[in-house]
Short mmCIF file of C-alpha atoms in Angstrom, two decimals:
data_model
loop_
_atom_site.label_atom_id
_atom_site.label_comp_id
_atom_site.label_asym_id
_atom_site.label_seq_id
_atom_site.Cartn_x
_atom_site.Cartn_y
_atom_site.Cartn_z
CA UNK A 130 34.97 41.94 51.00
CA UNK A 131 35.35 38.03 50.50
CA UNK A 132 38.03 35.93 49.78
CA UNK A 133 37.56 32.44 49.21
CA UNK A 134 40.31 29.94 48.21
CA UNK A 135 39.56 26.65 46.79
CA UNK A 136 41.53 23.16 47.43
CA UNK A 137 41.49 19.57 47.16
CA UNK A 138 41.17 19.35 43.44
CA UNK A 139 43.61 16.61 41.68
CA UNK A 140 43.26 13.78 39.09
CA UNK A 141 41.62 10.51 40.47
CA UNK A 142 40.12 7.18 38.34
CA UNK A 143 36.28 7.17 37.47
CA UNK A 144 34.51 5.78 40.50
CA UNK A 145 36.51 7.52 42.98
CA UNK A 146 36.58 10.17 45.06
CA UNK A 147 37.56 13.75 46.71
CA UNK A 148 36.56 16.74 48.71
CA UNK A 149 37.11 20.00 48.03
CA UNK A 150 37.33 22.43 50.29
CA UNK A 151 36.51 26.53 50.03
CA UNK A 152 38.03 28.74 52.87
CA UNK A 153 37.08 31.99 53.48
CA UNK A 154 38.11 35.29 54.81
CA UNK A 155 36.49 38.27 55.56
CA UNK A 156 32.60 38.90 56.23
CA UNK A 157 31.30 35.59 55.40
CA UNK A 158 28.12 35.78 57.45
CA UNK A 159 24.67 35.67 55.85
CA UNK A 160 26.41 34.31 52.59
CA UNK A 161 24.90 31.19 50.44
CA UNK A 162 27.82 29.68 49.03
CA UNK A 163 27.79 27.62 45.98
CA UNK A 164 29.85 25.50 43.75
CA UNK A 165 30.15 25.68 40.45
CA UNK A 166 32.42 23.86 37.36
CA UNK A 167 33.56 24.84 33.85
CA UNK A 168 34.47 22.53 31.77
CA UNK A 169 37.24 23.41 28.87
CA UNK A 170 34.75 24.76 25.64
CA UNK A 171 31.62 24.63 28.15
CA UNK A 172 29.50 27.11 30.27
CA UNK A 173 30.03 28.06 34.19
CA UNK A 174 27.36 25.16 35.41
CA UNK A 175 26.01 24.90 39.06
CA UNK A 176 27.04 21.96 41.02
CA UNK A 177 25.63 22.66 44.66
CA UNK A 178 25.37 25.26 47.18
CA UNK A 179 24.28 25.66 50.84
CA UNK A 180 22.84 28.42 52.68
CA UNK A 181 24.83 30.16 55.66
CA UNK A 182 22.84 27.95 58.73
CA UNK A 183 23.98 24.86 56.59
CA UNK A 184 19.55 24.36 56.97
CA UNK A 185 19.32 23.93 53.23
CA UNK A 186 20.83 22.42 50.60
CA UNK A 187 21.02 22.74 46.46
CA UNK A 188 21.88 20.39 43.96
CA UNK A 189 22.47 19.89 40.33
CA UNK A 190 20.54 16.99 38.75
CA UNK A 191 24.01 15.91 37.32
CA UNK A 192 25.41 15.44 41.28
CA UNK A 193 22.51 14.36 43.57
CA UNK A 194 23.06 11.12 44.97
CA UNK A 195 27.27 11.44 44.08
CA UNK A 196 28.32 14.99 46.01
CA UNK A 197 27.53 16.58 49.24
CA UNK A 198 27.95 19.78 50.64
CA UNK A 199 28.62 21.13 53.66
CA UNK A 200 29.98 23.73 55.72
CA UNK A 201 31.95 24.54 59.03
CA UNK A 202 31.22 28.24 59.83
CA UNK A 203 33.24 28.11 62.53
CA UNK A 204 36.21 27.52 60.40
CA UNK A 205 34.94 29.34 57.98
CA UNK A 206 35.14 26.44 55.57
CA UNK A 207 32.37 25.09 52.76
CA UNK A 208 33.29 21.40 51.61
CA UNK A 209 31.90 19.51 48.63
CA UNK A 210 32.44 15.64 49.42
CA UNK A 211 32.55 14.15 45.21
CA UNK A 212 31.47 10.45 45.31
CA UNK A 213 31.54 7.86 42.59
CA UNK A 214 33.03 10.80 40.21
CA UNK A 215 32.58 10.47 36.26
CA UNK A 216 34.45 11.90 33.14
CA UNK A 217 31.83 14.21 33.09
CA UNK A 218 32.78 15.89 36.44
CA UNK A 219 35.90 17.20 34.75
CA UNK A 220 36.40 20.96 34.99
CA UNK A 221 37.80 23.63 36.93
CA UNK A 222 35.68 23.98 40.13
CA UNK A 223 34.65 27.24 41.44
CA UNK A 224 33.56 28.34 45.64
CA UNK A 225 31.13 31.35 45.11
CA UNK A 226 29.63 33.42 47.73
CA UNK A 227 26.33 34.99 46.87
CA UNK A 228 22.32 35.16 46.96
CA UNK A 229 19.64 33.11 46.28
CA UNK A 230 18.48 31.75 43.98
CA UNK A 231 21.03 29.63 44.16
CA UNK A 232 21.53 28.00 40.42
CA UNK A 233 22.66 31.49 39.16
CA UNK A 234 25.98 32.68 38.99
CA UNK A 235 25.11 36.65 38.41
CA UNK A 236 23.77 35.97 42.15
CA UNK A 237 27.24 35.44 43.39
CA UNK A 238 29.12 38.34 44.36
CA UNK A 239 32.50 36.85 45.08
CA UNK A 240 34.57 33.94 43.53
CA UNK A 241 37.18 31.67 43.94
CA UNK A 242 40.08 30.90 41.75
CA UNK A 243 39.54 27.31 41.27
CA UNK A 244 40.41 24.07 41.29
CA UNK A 245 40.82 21.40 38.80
CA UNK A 246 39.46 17.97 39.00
CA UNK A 247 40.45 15.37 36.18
CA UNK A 248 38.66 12.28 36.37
CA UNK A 249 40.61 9.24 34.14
CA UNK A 250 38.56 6.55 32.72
#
């Protein structure tokens, strides 16, 4: 069993910044761990993700070049570093732990509770 608890989320102006953070407990080795949003009317949509050894990473057209993910395993941590953020990046983000392939959330086996982000224009 997994327990991951998300942070960092908050309301910031279009163009800035913040870094979320996904801490978890339990059996966490072996584990890619993604992020994903929702957005209020919308679809669960992959953001990024990173495989355990941190070797390999996976974005979402909509974030490469703005986010960045990466991951402490000896804290048991998984950040997502949100750069030059958007409207668009509005929604309740989600930590996932799971399988490949990575863009698919029936793949993830256990789930945060989320954070928001609101981005102001």
């Amino acid at each position: 069993q997994v327990r991951l608890v998300e942070s960092g989320g908050g309301l910031v102006q279009a163009g800035g910044s913040l870094r979320l953070s996904c801490v978890a407990s339990g059996d966490f080795s072996g584990y890619l761990t993604g992020w994903f949003r929702q957005a209020p009317g919308s679809e669960r949509e992959f953001v990024a993700a990173i495989t355990y050894s941190g070797s390999r990473t996976y974005y979402a057209d909509s974030v490469k070049d703005r986010f960045a993910i990466s991951r402490d395993n000896a804290e048991n941590t998984v950040y997502l570093q949100m750069n030059k953020l958007n409207f668009e990046d509005t929604a309740i983000y989600y930590c996932a732990a799971g399988r490949h392939p990575p863009d698919r959330p029936y793949r993830y086996d256990y789930w945060g509770q989320g954070t928001q982000v609101t981005v102001s224009s």
